[in-house]
């Protein structure tokens, strides 16, 4: 069967979790291949409403195997707390349906400390971190200064390795930031409290994926955040610290040889952004507050109000190219139903000229949005399940976006629930 990646096209928060939850019925395995607990996927289905941060969004299908790949910032503390929450809500998690790569590096307690300390040092020049330790984690990973999940099975080696890293890390904490150092006793307690609980789920997930591939099973790769937050192709330095693109899925999942057949890019019917950095199409004032309220645009992890604006065709077209998207899921179309006229950012104005390409990150600070307006439909579309039953104005909006970004829109979401979807295939 075919393999598929679900990826974000814009700044994140596009609705990837609801699309994974919808489409996992067709897939045997769901893999998170990058990122950590710094972003959330909100899922609403017949089992309830869930805000997932590390757990793959396929956990609601009993027959689906869910994997955290080696590319994930594996935070045992936040992961166990999240697992406990969803299990209390009736979701079954066992080593049979949820597996953690033994090659995933552990996000350690000092990573969150360093994240917060650095944001404090940056003051008004901060990057808008969620303070979940993601940047310090990936920095340490590429310096080979982290612990692999598989080391939990070698306790003597683990403590010795951890002590060596702690000695190095305490130098930064105390000498650079003037913070308190860690002790090995503190780390032992953390291991006993959190790592011991997630240890039964740790295994060679590469072997699991190879076997699934050998048996002809279908695999879905679930990304966190979006194209514009990618470490290499996003709006530097206001990015995450991992690669959010489908191209990284084989590496971060643990199956470098895998072929991805379909790439579903998720795009919100308007734009949202959490954190700092250029956001060319941003709305302000009452207009922004109304859109934020209609779409309930507050971060799933932080609760921070999201910055909002009209759909940005320039940024979205760029995101489609970066991801190599083969099809698009357009989410939250229903939110726009209150508008008489719907704004669309069609181009940017840079140095007095209109451009339709996404410029180098520094130039984004000098860009202004070119806004055009389309007719609104002013009616509730949440109960509609066929594209031809949408108001003509809503159909025209979808068709316009589809043509402008150069990728077919095969799914249109008209509500947060699993079945609130229009399929155009």
Coordinates of N, CA and C in Angstrom, one line a residue, residues 170-305:
X170 N 26.7 21.8 33.5 CA 26.7 22.7 34.6 C 27.6 23.9 34.4
X171 N 28.6 23.7 33.6 CA 29.5 24.9 33.3 C 28.7 26.0 32.6
X172 N 27.9 25.6 31.7 CA 27.0 26.6 31.0 C 26.0 27.2 32.0
X173 N 25.4 26.4 32.8 CA 24.3 26.9 33.7 C 24.9 27.8 34.7
X174 N 26.0 27.5 35.3 CA 26.6 28.4 36.3 C 27.4 29.5 35.8
X175 N 28.3 29.3 34.8 CA 29.2 30.3 34.4 C 28.6 31.3 33.4
X176 N 27.7 30.8 32.6 CA 27.1 31.7 31.6 C 25.8 32.4 32.1
X177 N 25.0 31.6 32.8 CA 23.7 32.2 33.2 C 23.6 32.4 34.7
X178 N 24.5 32.0 35.5 CA 24.5 32.2 36.9 C 23.4 31.3 37.6
X179 N 23.0 30.2 37.0 CA 21.9 29.4 37.5 C 22.5 28.3 38.4
X180 N 21.6 27.6 39.1 CA 22.1 26.5 39.9 C 22.5 25.3 39.1
X181 N 23.5 24.5 39.6 CA 23.9 23.3 38.9 C 23.0 22.1 39.2
X182 N 23.1 21.1 38.4 CA 22.4 19.8 38.7 C 23.3 18.9 39.5
X183 N 22.7 18.0 40.2 CA 23.4 16.9 40.9 C 23.0 15.6 40.3
X184 N 23.8 14.6 40.5 CA 23.5 13.2 39.9 C 22.2 12.7 40.7
X185 N 22.1 13.1 42.0 CA 20.9 12.6 42.7 C 19.6 13.2 42.1
X186 N 19.7 14.4 41.7 CA 18.5 15.0 41.0 C 18.1 14.3 39.8
X187 N 19.1 13.9 39.0 CA 18.9 13.2 37.7 C 18.4 11.8 38.0
X188 N 19.0 11.1 39.0 CA 18.5 9.8 39.3 C 17.0 9.8 39.7
X189 N 16.6 10.8 40.4 CA 15.2 10.9 40.8 C 14.3 11.1 39.6
X190 N 14.8 11.9 38.6 CA 14.1 12.2 37.4 C 14.0 10.9 36.6
X191 N 15.0 10.2 36.5 CA 15.0 8.9 35.7 C 14.0 7.9 36.3
X192 N 14.0 7.8 37.7 CA 13.1 6.9 38.4 C 11.7 7.3 38.2
X193 N 11.5 8.6 38.2 CA 10.1 9.1 38.1 C 9.5 9.0 36.7
X194 N 10.3 9.4 35.7 CA 9.7 9.5 34.3 C 10.3 8.4 33.4
X195 N 11.6 8.3 33.3 CA 12.2 7.4 32.3 C 11.8 5.9 32.6
X196 N 11.7 5.6 33.8 CA 11.3 4.2 34.2 C 9.9 3.9 33.6
X197 N 9.0 4.9 33.6 CA 7.7 4.6 33.1 C 7.6 4.5 31.6
X198 N 8.4 5.2 30.9 CA 8.4 5.1 29.4 C 9.3 4.0 28.9
X199 N 10.1 3.5 29.7 CA 11.1 2.4 29.3 C 10.4 1.2 28.6
X200 N 9.3 0.7 29.1 CA 8.7 -0.5 28.4 C 8.3 -0.2 27.0
X201 N 8.2 1.1 26.6 CA 7.7 1.4 25.2 C 8.9 1.6 24.3
X202 N 10.1 1.5 24.8 CA 11.3 1.8 24.0 C 11.7 0.5 23.3
X203 N 12.0 0.6 22.0 CA 12.4 -0.6 21.2 C 13.1 -0.2 19.9
X204 N 13.5 -1.2 19.2 CA 14.1 -0.9 17.9 C 13.0 -0.6 16.9
X205 N 12.6 0.6 16.8 CA 11.4 0.9 15.9 C 11.8 0.8 14.4
X206 N 13.1 0.9 14.1 CA 13.5 0.8 12.7 C 13.2 -0.6 12.2
X207 N 13.4 -1.6 13.1 CA 13.0 -3.0 12.8 C 11.5 -3.2 12.6
X208 N 10.8 -2.5 13.4 CA 9.3 -2.5 13.3 C 8.9 -2.0 12.0
X209 N 9.4 -0.8 11.6 CA 9.1 -0.2 10.3 C 9.5 -1.1 9.1
X210 N 10.7 -1.7 9.2 CA 11.2 -2.5 8.1 C 10.2 -3.7 7.9
X211 N 9.8 -4.3 9.1 CA 8.8 -5.4 9.0 C 7.5 -5.0 8.4
X212 N 7.0 -3.8 8.8 CA 5.8 -3.3 8.3 C 5.9 -3.1 6.8
X213 N 7.0 -2.6 6.3 CA 7.3 -2.4 4.9 C 7.3 -3.7 4.2
X214 N 8.0 -4.7 4.8 CA 8.1 -6.0 4.2 C 6.7 -6.7 4.0
X215 N 5.8 -6.4 5.0 CA 4.5 -7.0 4.9 C 3.5 -6.2 4.1
X216 N 4.0 -5.1 3.4 CA 3.1 -4.3 2.6 C 2.2 -3.4 3.3
X217 N 2.5 -3.1 4.6 CA 1.6 -2.2 5.4 C 1.9 -0.8 5.0
X218 N 0.9 0.0 5.2 CA 1.0 1.4 4.8 C 1.4 2.3 6.1
X219 N 2.2 3.3 5.8 CA 2.8 4.1 6.9 C 2.5 5.5 6.6
X220 N 2.0 6.2 7.7 CA 1.8 7.6 7.7 C 2.8 8.3 8.5
X221 N 3.4 9.4 8.0 CA 4.4 10.2 8.7 C 3.8 11.5 9.1
X222 N 3.8 11.8 10.4 CA 3.2 13.0 10.9 C 4.2 14.0 11.3
X223 N 4.1 15.2 10.7 CA 5.0 16.3 11.0 C 4.4 17.3 12.1
X224 N 5.3 18.0 12.7 CA 5.0 19.1 13.6 C 5.3 20.4 13.0
X225 N 4.6 21.5 13.3 CA 4.8 22.8 12.8 C 4.7 22.8 11.2
X226 N 5.2 23.8 10.6 CA 5.0 23.9 9.1 C 6.3 24.4 8.4
X227 N 6.1 24.5 7.1 CA 7.3 24.9 6.2 C 8.0 26.1 6.7
X228 N 7.3 27.1 7.1 CA 7.9 28.4 7.4 C 8.6 28.4 8.8
X229 N 8.5 27.2 9.5 CA 9.3 27.0 10.7 C 10.4 26.0 10.6
X230 N 10.6 25.6 9.3 CA 11.7 24.6 9.1 C 13.1 25.2 9.4
X231 N 14.0 24.5 9.9 CA 15.3 25.0 10.3 C 16.0 25.5 9.1
X232 N 15.9 24.9 8.0 CA 16.7 25.3 6.8 C 15.9 26.2 5.9
X233 N 14.6 26.0 5.8 CA 13.8 26.7 4.7 C 12.8 27.7 5.3
X234 N 12.8 27.8 6.6 CA 11.8 28.7 7.3 C 12.3 30.1 7.4
X235 N 11.7 30.9 8.2 CA 12.0 32.3 8.4 C 13.0 32.5 9.5
X236 N 14.3 32.2 9.1 CA 15.4 32.2 10.0 C 15.6 33.6 10.6
X237 N 15.8 33.8 12.0 CA 16.0 32.7 12.9 C 14.7 32.3 13.7
X238 N 13.6 32.7 13.2 CA 12.3 32.4 13.9 C 11.7 31.1 13.5
X239 N 12.6 30.1 13.6 CA 12.2 28.7 13.2 C 12.2 27.8 14.4
X240 N 11.8 26.6 14.2 CA 12.0 25.5 15.2 C 13.4 25.0 14.9
X241 N 13.9 24.0 15.7 CA 15.3 23.6 15.5 C 15.4 22.2 14.9
X242 N 14.3 21.8 14.1 CA 14.3 20.6 13.4 C 13.8 20.8 12.0
X243 N 13.8 19.8 11.2 CA 13.3 19.9 9.8 C 11.9 19.4 9.7
X244 N 11.0 20.3 9.3 CA 9.6 20.1 9.4 C 9.1 19.6 8.0
X245 N 10.0 19.3 7.1 CA 9.6 18.9 5.7 C 9.4 17.4 5.6
X246 N 8.6 17.1 4.6 CA 8.4 15.6 4.3 C 9.7 14.9 3.9
X247 N 10.6 15.7 3.3 CA 11.9 15.1 2.9 C 12.6 14.5 4.0
X248 N 12.4 15.0 5.3 CA 13.1 14.5 6.4 C 12.4 13.3 7.0
X249 N 11.2 13.0 6.6 CA 10.5 11.9 7.3 C 11.2 10.6 7.2
X250 N 11.8 10.1 6.1 CA 12.5 8.8 6.2 C 13.6 8.8 7.2
X251 N 14.4 9.9 7.3 CA 15.5 10.0 8.2 C 15.0 10.0 9.7
X252 N 14.1 10.9 10.0 CA 13.6 11.0 11.4 C 12.7 9.9 11.9
X253 N 12.2 9.1 10.9 CA 11.3 8.0 11.3 C 12.0 6.8 11.7
X254 N 13.2 6.6 11.1 CA 14.0 5.4 11.4 C 14.0 4.5 10.2
X255 N 13.5 4.9 9.1 CA 13.5 4.0 7.9 C 13.9 4.8 6.7
X256 N 15.3 5.1 6.6 CA 15.8 6.0 5.5 C 15.5 5.5 4.1
X257 N 15.2 4.2 3.9 CA 15.0 3.7 2.6 C 13.5 3.8 2.1
X258 N 12.6 4.3 3.0 CA 11.2 4.3 2.7 C 10.9 5.3 1.6
X259 N 9.9 4.9 0.7 CA 9.4 5.8 -0.3 C 8.1 6.4 0.1
X260 N 8.0 7.7 0.0 CA 6.7 8.4 0.3 C 5.9 8.7 -1.0
X261 N 4.7 8.1 -1.0 CA 4.0 8.3 -2.3 C 3.1 9.5 -2.3
X262 N 2.5 9.9 -1.2 CA 1.6 11.0 -1.2 C 2.1 12.0 -0.1
X263 N 2.0 13.3 -0.4 CA 2.3 14.3 0.6 C 1.1 15.2 0.7
X264 N 0.4 15.1 1.8 CA -0.8 16.0 2.1 C -0.3 17.2 2.8
X265 N -0.4 18.3 2.2 CA 0.0 19.6 2.9 C -1.3 20.2 3.5
X266 N -1.2 20.6 4.7 CA -2.4 21.2 5.4 C -2.2 22.7 5.4
X267 N -3.3 23.4 5.0 CA -3.3 24.8 4.9 C -4.6 25.3 5.6
X268 N -4.5 26.3 6.4 CA -5.7 26.9 7.0 C -6.3 27.9 6.0
X269 N -7.6 28.1 6.1 CA -8.3 29.0 5.2 C -7.9 30.4 5.4
X270 N -7.2 30.7 6.5 CA -6.6 32.0 6.8 C -5.3 31.8 7.4
X271 N -4.6 32.8 7.8 CA -3.2 32.6 8.3 C -3.2 32.8 9.8
X272 N -2.4 32.0 10.5 CA -2.1 32.2 11.9 C -0.6 32.0 12.2
X273 N -0.1 32.6 13.2 CA 1.3 32.5 13.6 C 1.4 32.7 15.1
X274 N 2.2 31.8 15.7 CA 2.5 31.9 17.1 C 4.0 32.2 17.2
X275 N 4.3 33.2 18.0 CA 5.7 33.6 18.2 C 6.1 34.8 17.5
X276 N 7.4 35.1 17.5 CA 8.0 36.3 16.9 C 8.3 36.1 15.4
X277 N 8.7 37.2 14.8 CA 9.2 37.2 13.4 C 8.3 37.8 12.4
X278 N 8.8 38.0 11.2 CA 7.9 38.6 10.2 C 6.7 37.8 9.9
X279 N 5.6 38.5 9.7 CA 4.3 37.9 9.4 C 3.5 39.0 8.5
X280 N 3.9 38.9 7.3 CA 3.6 40.0 6.3 C 2.1 40.3 6.3
X281 N 1.2 39.3 6.3 CA -0.2 39.5 6.1 C -1.0 39.8 7.4
X282 N -0.3 40.1 8.5 CA -0.9 40.2 9.8 C -2.0 41.3 9.9
X283 N -3.1 40.9 10.5 CA -4.2 41.8 10.9 C -3.9 42.4 12.3
X284 N -4.5 43.5 12.6 CA -4.4 44.1 13.9 C -5.8 44.6 14.4
X285 N -5.8 45.0 15.6 CA -7.0 45.6 16.2 C -8.2 44.8 16.2
X286 N -9.4 45.4 16.1 CA -10.7 44.7 16.2 C -10.9 43.7 15.1
X287 N -10.4 44.0 13.9 CA -10.5 43.0 12.8 C -9.8 41.7 13.1
X288 N -8.6 41.8 13.7 CA -7.8 40.6 14.1 C -8.5 39.9 15.3
X289 N -9.0 40.7 16.2 CA -9.6 40.0 17.4 C -10.8 39.2 17.0
X290 N -11.6 39.7 16.1 CA -12.8 39.0 15.7 C -12.4 37.7 15.0
X291 N -11.5 37.7 14.1 CA -11.0 36.5 13.5 C -10.5 35.5 14.5
X292 N -9.7 36.0 15.4 CA -9.1 35.2 16.4 C -10.2 34.5 17.3
X293 N -11.2 35.3 17.6 CA -12.3 34.7 18.4 C -13.1 33.7 17.6
X294 N -13.4 34.0 16.4 CA -14.2 33.1 15.5 C -13.5 31.7 15.4
X295 N -12.2 31.8 15.2 CA -11.4 30.6 15.0 C -10.8 30.0 16.2
X296 N -11.1 30.6 17.4 CA -10.5 30.2 18.6 C -9.0 30.0 18.5
X297 N -8.3 31.0 18.1 CA -6.9 30.9 17.8 C -6.0 31.3 19.0
X298 N -5.8 30.2 19.8 CA -5.0 30.3 21.0 C -4.1 29.0 21.0
X299 N -2.8 29.1 21.3 CA -1.9 28.0 21.2 C -2.3 26.8 22.0
X300 N -2.3 25.6 21.5 CA -2.6 24.4 22.2 C -1.7 24.1 23.3
X301 N -0.4 24.5 23.1 CA 0.6 24.3 24.2 C 0.7 25.4 25.1
X302 N 0.8 26.7 24.6 CA 1.0 27.8 25.5 C -0.2 28.6 25.9
X303 N -1.3 28.5 25.1 CA -2.5 29.3 25.4 C -2.3 30.7 24.9
X304 N -1.2 31.0 24.2 CA -1.0 32.4 23.7 C -1.9 32.7 22.6
X305 N -2.4 33.9 22.5 CA -3.2 34.3 21.4 C -2.4 34.2 20.1

